[in-house]
Amino acid sequence: LSYPEKIDIRNCEKEPIHLIGKAQAHGVILAVDPKTFKIIQASENTLKFFGISHKVLLNDGLESLIGKAAFEKITTAIDQKTGFKAEELKIGNKHFIVLPHFSEDHLILDFEVLGEYWEPMFLQQQLTNIINGLDSNETIPNLCNTAAKLMKSIFGYDRVMVYRFDEEWNGEVVAEEKEEHLESWLDLHYPASDIPSQSRNLFLKHKVRIISDVNYEPVPISPYLSQITKKPLDLSKSTLRGVSPIHIEYLQNMKVGASLTAAIIVHGKLWGLIACHHYSAKFINYFQRETCKFLAQVFSNNIASIQTGIFNKKFSENSELRAKILADLKIENTLGEGLENAKIPFISLMESGGGAVVLDDEIKLFGKTPTEAEVKDLSDFLAENEEIIFYTKHLKNHFSAAENYKKSASGILSFKLGRANNNFIIWFRPEVAETVSWGGNPNKKLTYNEEKQRLSPRKSFEKWTEKLDGISNSWQDYDIETAKAFRENLNQCILKKQKEEISRLN
Ligand code: BLA
């Protein structure tokens, strides 16, 4: 897909934002051929920053622009494959920081102004505050609140949000720290399409991104196509990559003037974002962004360790319950009868409204469930499924008949028993009547301009609420591990029974 192809709000996922061919206006992007060290592409704002027009720079050697010392550091890093460091340097009488990286067959250099200087002592204090502040939280909500507070106090954005993704990449604002006069967006939900997958994937790479001035004039990179690859430059790792016009429109509709976004990555997966808004232009420099990266990293590690603690606790509680249930299973009963007679119902192994045992065409129901006939149909559907363990919080998405019993079974977790394909243990989760609401007054539509607001959190919220139908609470990793372990236990029981029967027959 070439850029700019017609991208609108229906095909966001397709926008190749890494090939945008534009820079943000707060710095200069140069592309250098690493064989000749000639500048082959440049953002068209070099006159403003370096006092030299981009036309003059093109085909010039890099060394004459950045000086011998900086040039040597960069070439040494290339020779020794040591990885680049940010370098401070002077061009004319201006101080810059240059951030080199490789992209395909180009050496890309991002030049930014040095910006606000933090004394080492101040920096050290911030790092200590980050570690101490974040380490002292025992729950994820507390941790998120602390992270938002720290971000606000260190970087001073008007609004700081911790934005958490669900399994389908919808998001929710789970913590917020803001200037008092702003309306709160805490607890608001947004659909996955607001941050399309290519944007989320980039966050795994660059981790922190600023948009320093939402109302900026995008700076073209000239020439648009690289002479090496005959394609636009891949700016995935450039800190100065221009912003998708769609996202700019979104921010403008929110009246936001600048943003800082940091990735929260837990076990290699994007868990959420720290999203900061400012209501005028705002630049934070490279060193400050590194501090932000550090904060996000400590935050992420703490989430991982709290999650592990929760997992271990739940799993060990469940192990005890499982042991009790198994102790009650009598060899002379069928498994269905055994689970029916056990003092502890198996459905209590995890949060659920009800459950079913489907075994050798016999169905036993526990708690709140669909009818027996419906469970029979459902198990026919499950039998066709390859997976041994199947779970969803949105069953009717997979199996439309589930519309009829979404009240009791919007979500299911099931596993296949033994070697047969049509024996199951199933847990059901009821539909959650989510009490989500739009912050502020949803009826105050007087000032609401449909066309202008087509890309705005309020529109997104409407889109998101439409999707709420027939959804249960999510299955957690400890639920899934419990199911696996219980399956193992029951399979052992089945084997034992089969063995006894065989020995009886002999
Ligand atoms: C990017 N959208 C983003 C980003 C955020 C959001 C945080 C990353 C910002 C960045 O890269 O700096 C969304 N921001 C939010 C949300 C809140 C917020 C939900 O503050 C809630 C408070 N966006 C849309 C639609 C499309 C879209 C409908 O709403 C597509 C049709 C696209 N969003 C879009 C794109 C990007 C983006 C393409 C990447 C921007 C870029 O990196 O150039």
XYZ file of C-alpha atoms and ligand atoms in Angstrom:
549
model
C 0.000 0.000 0.000
C 1.540 3.270 -0.998
C 1.221 6.354 1.102
C -0.870 8.432 1.103
C -3.591 6.098 -0.109
C -7.145 6.967 0.846
C -7.205 6.200 4.528
C -10.286 6.963 6.529
C -11.800 5.851 9.763
C -12.949 2.545 8.309
C -9.554 1.198 7.270
C -7.234 2.543 9.966
C -5.449 -0.744 10.392
C -4.104 -0.404 6.854
C -2.452 2.980 7.216
C 1.312 2.392 6.867
C 2.207 4.945 9.514
C 5.885 3.963 9.482
C 6.134 5.082 5.825
C 4.514 8.463 6.355
C 7.401 10.357 4.745
C 7.028 13.290 7.130
C 8.794 14.503 10.223
C 7.447 16.313 13.242
C 8.587 19.905 13.268
C 10.656 19.854 16.457
C 13.706 18.283 14.844
C 15.467 17.117 11.688
C 15.576 13.640 10.152
C 18.513 12.780 7.890
C 18.998 9.496 6.042
C 22.576 8.568 5.246
C 23.948 5.871 2.975
C 26.136 3.866 5.392
C 28.523 2.890 2.573
C 29.378 6.397 1.411
C 28.161 8.446 4.405
C 26.411 10.771 2.015
C 23.165 12.386 3.095
C 20.526 11.008 0.734
C 17.277 12.190 2.313
C 16.485 15.086 4.628
C 13.438 16.639 6.234
C 12.787 20.014 4.643
C 13.423 22.026 7.797
C 17.229 21.940 7.925
C 17.460 25.645 7.150
C 15.583 26.481 10.331
C 17.707 24.215 12.530
C 21.146 24.152 10.857
C 21.038 27.286 8.758
C 21.567 25.136 5.638
C 18.836 24.313 3.149
C 18.060 20.615 2.632
C 18.832 21.008 -1.067
C 22.390 21.959 -0.188
C 22.747 19.096 2.280
C 21.582 16.363 -0.086
C 24.528 14.395 -1.470
C 26.869 16.133 0.939
C 28.999 14.066 3.299
C 27.705 13.644 6.846
C 31.069 14.510 8.409
C 31.098 18.060 7.144
C 27.753 18.687 8.861
C 28.289 17.067 12.260
C 32.045 17.420 12.657
C 34.850 14.939 13.016
C 34.300 13.927 16.661
C 30.632 12.995 16.347
C 31.247 11.367 12.986
C 33.984 9.174 14.437
C 31.806 8.058 17.336
C 29.096 6.996 14.948
C 31.403 5.181 12.532
C 33.218 3.444 15.399
C 29.885 2.192 16.724
C 29.114 0.821 13.255
C 32.556 -0.833 12.918
C 32.505 -2.385 16.346
C 28.798 -3.215 16.216
C 28.427 -1.718 19.674
C 25.060 -0.056 19.219
C 24.580 3.664 18.979
C 24.557 6.164 21.780
C 22.853 9.507 21.749
C 25.516 12.154 21.022
C 25.475 15.799 21.924
C 26.899 18.077 19.258
C 26.963 21.616 17.994
C 25.983 22.742 14.507
C 26.582 26.427 13.929
C 26.085 27.807 17.402
C 23.197 25.526 18.332
C 23.357 22.457 20.580
C 21.680 19.269 19.431
C 21.314 15.736 20.474
C 21.624 13.248 17.648
C 19.972 9.844 17.838
C 21.335 7.415 15.216
C 19.777 4.093 14.268
C 19.657 1.739 11.314
C 16.519 1.285 9.281
C 16.639 -1.179 6.406
C 19.808 -0.091 4.556
C 19.880 3.448 5.886
C 21.567 5.125 8.747
C 18.911 7.469 10.098
C 19.850 10.400 12.296
C 17.266 12.234 14.368
C 18.400 15.672 15.501
C 16.604 17.272 18.409
C 17.333 20.371 20.432
C 18.771 19.684 23.867
C 15.866 21.309 25.704
C 15.569 21.601 29.438
C 18.649 20.494 31.346
C 18.201 18.349 34.472
C 20.969 18.557 37.076
C 22.369 15.075 37.846
C 21.225 15.452 41.451
C 17.650 16.211 40.358
C 17.678 13.285 37.944
C 18.923 10.972 40.675
C 16.090 12.101 42.940
C 13.536 11.400 40.235
C 14.883 7.889 39.709
C 14.783 7.208 43.434
C 11.218 8.531 43.643
C 10.214 6.273 40.784
C 11.697 3.118 42.310
C 10.463 3.804 45.838
C 7.059 5.034 44.737
C 6.305 2.121 42.449
C 7.767 -0.628 44.623
C 5.480 0.133 47.535
C 2.194 -0.964 45.943
C 0.499 -4.273 46.596
C -2.361 -4.061 44.143
C -2.514 -3.171 40.479
C -5.018 -0.296 40.972
C -2.748 1.293 43.599
C 0.260 0.824 41.376
C -1.521 2.500 38.453
C -2.530 5.458 40.615
C 1.008 5.883 41.861
C 2.401 5.714 38.329
C -0.037 8.393 37.157
C 0.911 10.638 40.102
C 4.627 10.215 39.463
C 4.251 10.913 35.752
C 2.262 14.056 36.457
C 4.701 15.372 39.003
C 7.816 14.628 36.960
C 6.687 15.681 33.491
C 3.881 18.117 34.214
C 1.376 17.151 31.515
C -2.132 18.477 32.168
C -3.669 15.008 32.135
C -2.000 11.636 32.744
C -3.946 8.438 32.171
C -3.111 4.800 32.610
C -4.902 3.068 29.801
C -5.326 -0.705 30.064
C -6.061 -3.048 27.152
C -8.428 -6.016 27.343
C -7.960 -9.255 25.358
C -9.518 -7.681 22.300
C -7.476 -4.493 22.546
C -10.320 -2.321 23.729
C -9.063 -0.004 26.424
C -10.125 1.543 29.691
C -8.741 4.478 31.652
C -7.882 2.794 34.968
C -6.014 5.649 36.648
C -5.897 9.363 36.068
C -4.098 12.377 37.444
C -5.136 15.743 36.013
C -5.427 19.461 36.448
C -8.481 20.146 38.571
C -10.496 22.076 35.996
C -10.486 19.210 33.465
C -13.372 16.740 33.336
C -12.402 13.283 34.471
C -12.042 10.434 32.002
C -11.481 7.777 34.608
C -13.298 4.489 33.817
C -13.984 5.494 30.215
C -13.702 2.774 27.591
C -12.484 2.961 24.017
C -12.662 0.501 21.125
C -9.553 -1.203 19.763
C -9.743 0.806 16.529
C -8.723 4.020 18.345
C -5.190 2.661 18.574
C -4.891 0.390 15.554
C -2.621 -2.638 15.618
C 0.243 -1.113 13.610
C 0.443 1.693 16.152
C 0.368 -0.760 19.066
C 3.122 -2.806 17.423
C 5.319 0.252 17.065
C 5.017 0.872 20.792
C 6.662 -2.489 21.414
C 9.673 -1.115 19.514
C 10.031 2.526 20.482
C 8.263 2.384 23.871
C 7.885 6.141 24.299
C 6.592 8.691 21.856
C 5.879 12.379 21.981
C 3.747 14.499 19.724
C 5.185 17.850 20.648
C 2.686 20.027 18.805
C -0.601 18.613 17.540
C -1.097 21.720 15.384
C 2.265 21.395 13.666
C 2.930 21.659 9.966
C 4.194 18.186 8.921
C 7.674 18.440 7.382
C 8.132 16.419 4.161
C 11.191 14.221 3.835
C 12.902 14.944 0.554
C 13.169 13.110 -1.744
C 10.124 11.033 -0.751
C 11.603 7.753 -2.036
C 14.972 6.447 -0.954
C 17.464 5.867 -3.757
C 18.573 2.695 -1.947
C 15.229 0.939 -1.468
C 13.055 2.971 -3.885
C 10.559 3.197 -1.027
C 9.710 5.828 1.573
C 11.991 5.633 4.616
C 10.860 3.216 7.293
C 10.552 5.571 10.272
C 9.439 2.939 12.805
C 12.309 3.768 15.136
C 12.575 7.486 14.474
C 11.601 9.673 17.419
C 10.577 12.363 14.949
C 8.236 10.335 12.768
C 5.304 12.467 11.609
C 1.887 11.635 12.969
C -1.021 9.951 11.206
C -3.439 12.706 10.114
C -6.294 10.619 11.504
C -4.789 10.617 14.949
C -4.100 14.355 14.672
C -7.773 14.935 13.943
C -8.669 12.857 16.987
C -6.377 14.876 19.227
C -7.610 18.171 17.763
C -11.194 17.170 18.480
C -10.166 16.616 22.076
C -8.477 20.054 22.026
C -5.196 18.396 22.957
C -2.036 20.344 22.049
C 0.676 17.774 22.786
C 0.996 14.207 23.993
C 3.402 11.765 25.523
C 2.616 8.065 25.334
C 4.613 5.307 27.009
C 4.198 1.562 26.579
C 3.514 -0.724 29.510
C 4.851 -4.076 28.371
C 4.250 -7.140 30.538
C 5.793 -10.472 29.509
C 6.511 -9.114 26.042
C 2.921 -8.027 25.427
C 1.448 -4.538 25.437
C -0.520 -4.407 28.697
C -1.445 -0.757 28.410
C -0.209 2.760 27.841
C 0.540 5.762 29.942
C -1.203 8.438 27.885
C -0.452 12.064 28.717
C -2.168 15.097 27.245
C -1.212 18.719 27.376
C -3.497 21.527 26.271
C -0.755 23.462 24.518
C 2.425 22.445 22.691
C 4.949 20.659 24.915
C 8.336 19.115 24.197
C 10.282 16.923 26.584
C 13.810 16.071 25.583
C 15.587 12.808 25.040
C 16.898 12.476 28.621
C 13.481 13.142 30.065
C 11.993 10.549 27.732
C 14.626 8.065 28.905
C 13.480 8.761 32.469
C 9.921 8.136 31.334
C 11.036 4.860 29.733
C 12.632 3.889 33.017
C 9.437 4.674 34.906
C 7.364 2.626 32.442
C 9.823 -0.257 32.784
C 9.699 -0.316 36.580
C 5.915 0.029 36.403
C 5.740 -2.933 33.993
C 7.965 -5.111 36.175
C 5.821 -4.361 39.197
C 2.654 -5.316 37.334
C 4.286 -8.608 36.350
C 5.289 -9.369 39.909
C 1.866 -8.499 41.374
C 0.232 -10.684 38.716
C 2.521 -13.584 39.565
C 1.595 -13.190 43.240
C -2.134 -13.264 42.424
C -1.652 -16.262 40.165
C 0.231 -18.240 42.793
C -2.304 -17.466 45.499
C -5.327 -18.368 43.358
C -3.693 -21.475 42.007
C -2.724 -22.807 45.404
C -6.207 -22.116 46.828
C -7.616 -23.997 43.885
C -5.262 -26.926 44.354
C -6.744 -27.508 47.796
C -10.287 -27.352 46.440
C -9.409 -29.735 43.644
C -7.935 -32.208 46.097
C -11.159 -32.155 48.127
C -13.352 -32.688 45.080
C -11.201 -35.578 43.882
C -11.251 -37.210 47.286
C -15.057 -37.328 47.029
C -15.158 -39.120 43.687
C -16.148 -42.732 44.253
C -14.976 -45.371 41.876
C -18.393 -47.032 41.663
C -20.037 -43.810 40.366
C -19.845 -42.383 36.905
C -17.794 -39.220 36.780
C -21.002 -37.214 36.329
C -22.531 -38.758 39.439
C -19.323 -38.310 41.334
C -19.114 -34.593 40.545
C -22.821 -34.271 41.390
C -22.354 -35.856 44.796
C -19.099 -34.181 45.734
C -19.487 -31.888 48.765
C -17.746 -29.092 46.912
C -19.284 -28.416 43.503
C -16.670 -28.314 40.777
C -18.078 -25.026 39.485
C -16.663 -23.339 42.580
C -13.140 -23.905 41.209
C -13.509 -20.590 39.468
C -15.837 -17.622 39.351
C -18.851 -18.846 37.368
C -22.647 -18.977 37.396
C -22.932 -22.628 36.514
C -21.383 -25.592 34.785
C -22.031 -28.797 32.902
C -20.575 -32.261 32.673
C -21.134 -33.854 29.275
C -20.075 -37.468 29.405
C -21.062 -40.409 27.219
C -24.229 -38.604 26.100
C -25.261 -37.938 29.648
C -25.520 -34.271 30.593
C -25.480 -33.008 34.161
C -26.103 -29.347 34.887
C -24.928 -27.315 37.876
C -26.088 -23.828 38.885
C -27.343 -21.365 36.274
C -26.982 -22.806 32.807
C -28.624 -22.993 29.395
C -31.166 -25.853 29.000
C -30.017 -29.414 28.545
C -30.892 -29.312 24.836
C -28.914 -26.118 24.407
C -25.913 -27.593 26.187
C -26.168 -30.607 23.874
C -26.046 -28.297 20.840
C -23.196 -26.353 22.341
C -21.203 -29.514 22.950
C -21.732 -30.537 19.307
C -20.205 -27.198 18.357
C -17.337 -27.692 20.820
C -16.684 -31.189 19.493
C -15.904 -29.731 16.082
C -13.334 -27.486 17.627
C -9.719 -28.655 17.515
C -8.790 -27.064 20.791
C -8.799 -29.141 23.955
C -9.390 -26.096 26.115
C -11.726 -23.506 24.708
C -12.653 -20.252 26.401
C -14.308 -17.032 25.433
C -16.051 -14.170 27.150
C -18.193 -13.626 24.067
C -19.625 -17.009 23.094
C -22.196 -15.696 20.639
C -19.360 -14.303 18.576
C -18.276 -17.906 17.929
C -21.638 -19.658 18.137
C -24.667 -17.572 17.253
C -27.219 -19.790 19.070
C -25.656 -18.531 22.298
C -27.614 -15.306 21.828
C -30.562 -17.145 23.408
C -28.803 -17.916 26.652
C -26.352 -15.028 26.978
C -27.868 -14.132 30.372
C -26.478 -17.323 31.889
C -23.683 -18.134 29.464
C -22.119 -15.178 27.673
C -18.782 -16.702 28.546
C -17.683 -20.322 28.709
C -14.544 -22.196 29.569
C -14.569 -25.841 28.547
C -12.199 -28.714 28.156
C -12.377 -32.071 26.482
C -12.227 -35.067 28.782
C -10.256 -38.213 28.073
C -9.569 -39.179 24.504
C -13.110 -38.773 23.223
C -13.940 -35.669 21.288
C -17.403 -35.121 22.741
C -16.963 -35.306 26.487
C -16.658 -31.991 28.261
C -16.473 -30.111 31.477
C -17.890 -26.621 31.029
C -18.093 -23.524 33.203
C -20.566 -20.773 32.331
C -20.247 -17.088 33.063
C -23.263 -14.779 32.944
C -23.488 -11.587 30.914
C -22.072 -8.630 32.765
C -24.364 -5.675 32.861
C -21.447 -3.274 32.691
C -22.186 -0.061 34.460
C -20.071 2.025 32.147
C -20.959 5.594 31.574
C -19.596 8.480 29.673
C -17.864 10.900 32.036
C -19.626 14.247 32.117
C -23.120 14.589 30.807
C -24.006 12.397 27.813
C -27.181 14.379 27.144
C -25.413 17.643 26.780
C -25.369 17.356 23.017
C -26.127 21.002 22.298
C -22.524 21.785 21.556
C -21.901 18.433 19.958
C -21.136 18.595 16.268
C -21.632 15.156 14.677
C -19.365 15.758 11.707
C -16.585 17.439 13.605
C -16.656 14.848 16.345
C -16.583 11.802 14.071
C -13.171 11.069 15.535
C -13.458 11.691 19.220
C -13.556 9.778 22.467
C -17.308 10.341 22.713
C -17.937 8.739 19.310
C -15.541 5.963 20.244
C -17.412 5.401 23.434
C -20.687 5.018 21.548
C -19.003 2.504 19.272
C -17.620 0.641 22.215
C -20.948 0.427 24.085
C -22.566 -1.106 20.999
C -20.156 -4.005 21.416
C -21.006 -4.668 25.043
C -23.823 -7.100 24.323
C -23.370 -10.722 25.405
C -20.046 -10.388 27.193
C -18.970 -11.983 30.463
C -16.047 -11.232 32.717
C -12.749 -12.333 31.248
C -11.171 -15.687 31.996
C -7.864 -15.195 33.740
C -4.650 -17.146 33.349
C -5.216 -18.837 36.733
C -8.684 -19.995 35.563
C -7.108 -21.573 32.528
C -4.332 -23.233 34.525
C -6.911 -24.516 37.004
C -8.898 -26.015 34.135
C -5.766 -27.702 32.771
C -4.887 -29.161 36.143
C -8.465 -30.327 36.791
C -8.536 -31.958 33.370
C -5.349 -33.811 34.218
C -6.880 -34.975 37.538
C -10.100 -36.195 35.934
C -8.282 -37.959 33.134
C -6.305 -39.855 35.773
C -9.577 -40.853 37.435
C -11.013 -42.042 34.142
C -7.918 -44.126 33.450
C -8.002 -45.659 36.889
C -11.640 -46.588 36.460
C -10.991 -48.148 33.076
C -8.167 -50.200 34.530
C -10.336 -51.443 37.379
C -13.086 -52.402 34.959
C -10.645 -54.335 32.825
C -9.230 -56.160 35.813
C -12.789 -56.941 36.984
C -13.636 -58.419 33.583
C -10.535 -60.572 33.675
C -2.610 6.478 17.810
N -4.524 6.572 19.399
C -3.189 6.561 19.098
C -2.439 6.623 20.286
C -3.328 6.727 21.327
C -4.632 6.706 20.767
C -2.963 6.796 22.791
C -0.941 6.585 20.369
C -0.476 7.995 20.420
C 0.909 8.208 19.990
O 1.422 7.478 19.130
O 1.493 9.144 20.510
C -5.897 6.749 21.402
N -5.605 8.470 23.065
C -6.255 7.423 22.547
C -7.382 7.135 23.359
C -7.375 8.003 24.356
C -6.237 8.835 24.175
C -8.373 6.074 23.141
O -5.894 9.730 24.921
C -8.363 8.052 25.411
C -8.397 8.948 26.344
N -7.701 6.603 15.833
C -9.061 6.559 15.899
C -9.553 5.963 14.719
C -8.439 5.663 13.953
C -7.276 6.060 14.664
C -11.018 5.726 14.458
O -9.738 6.947 16.821
C -8.361 5.074 12.636
C -9.316 5.156 11.740
C -5.961 5.896 14.218
N -4.598 6.265 16.296
C -4.765 6.063 14.976
C -3.461 5.960 14.365
C -2.531 6.131 15.377
C -3.260 6.313 16.585
C -3.205 5.692 12.914
C -1.023 6.155 15.245
C -0.550 7.562 15.173
C 0.899 7.602 14.783
O 1.717 6.999 15.444
O 1.205 8.269 13.785
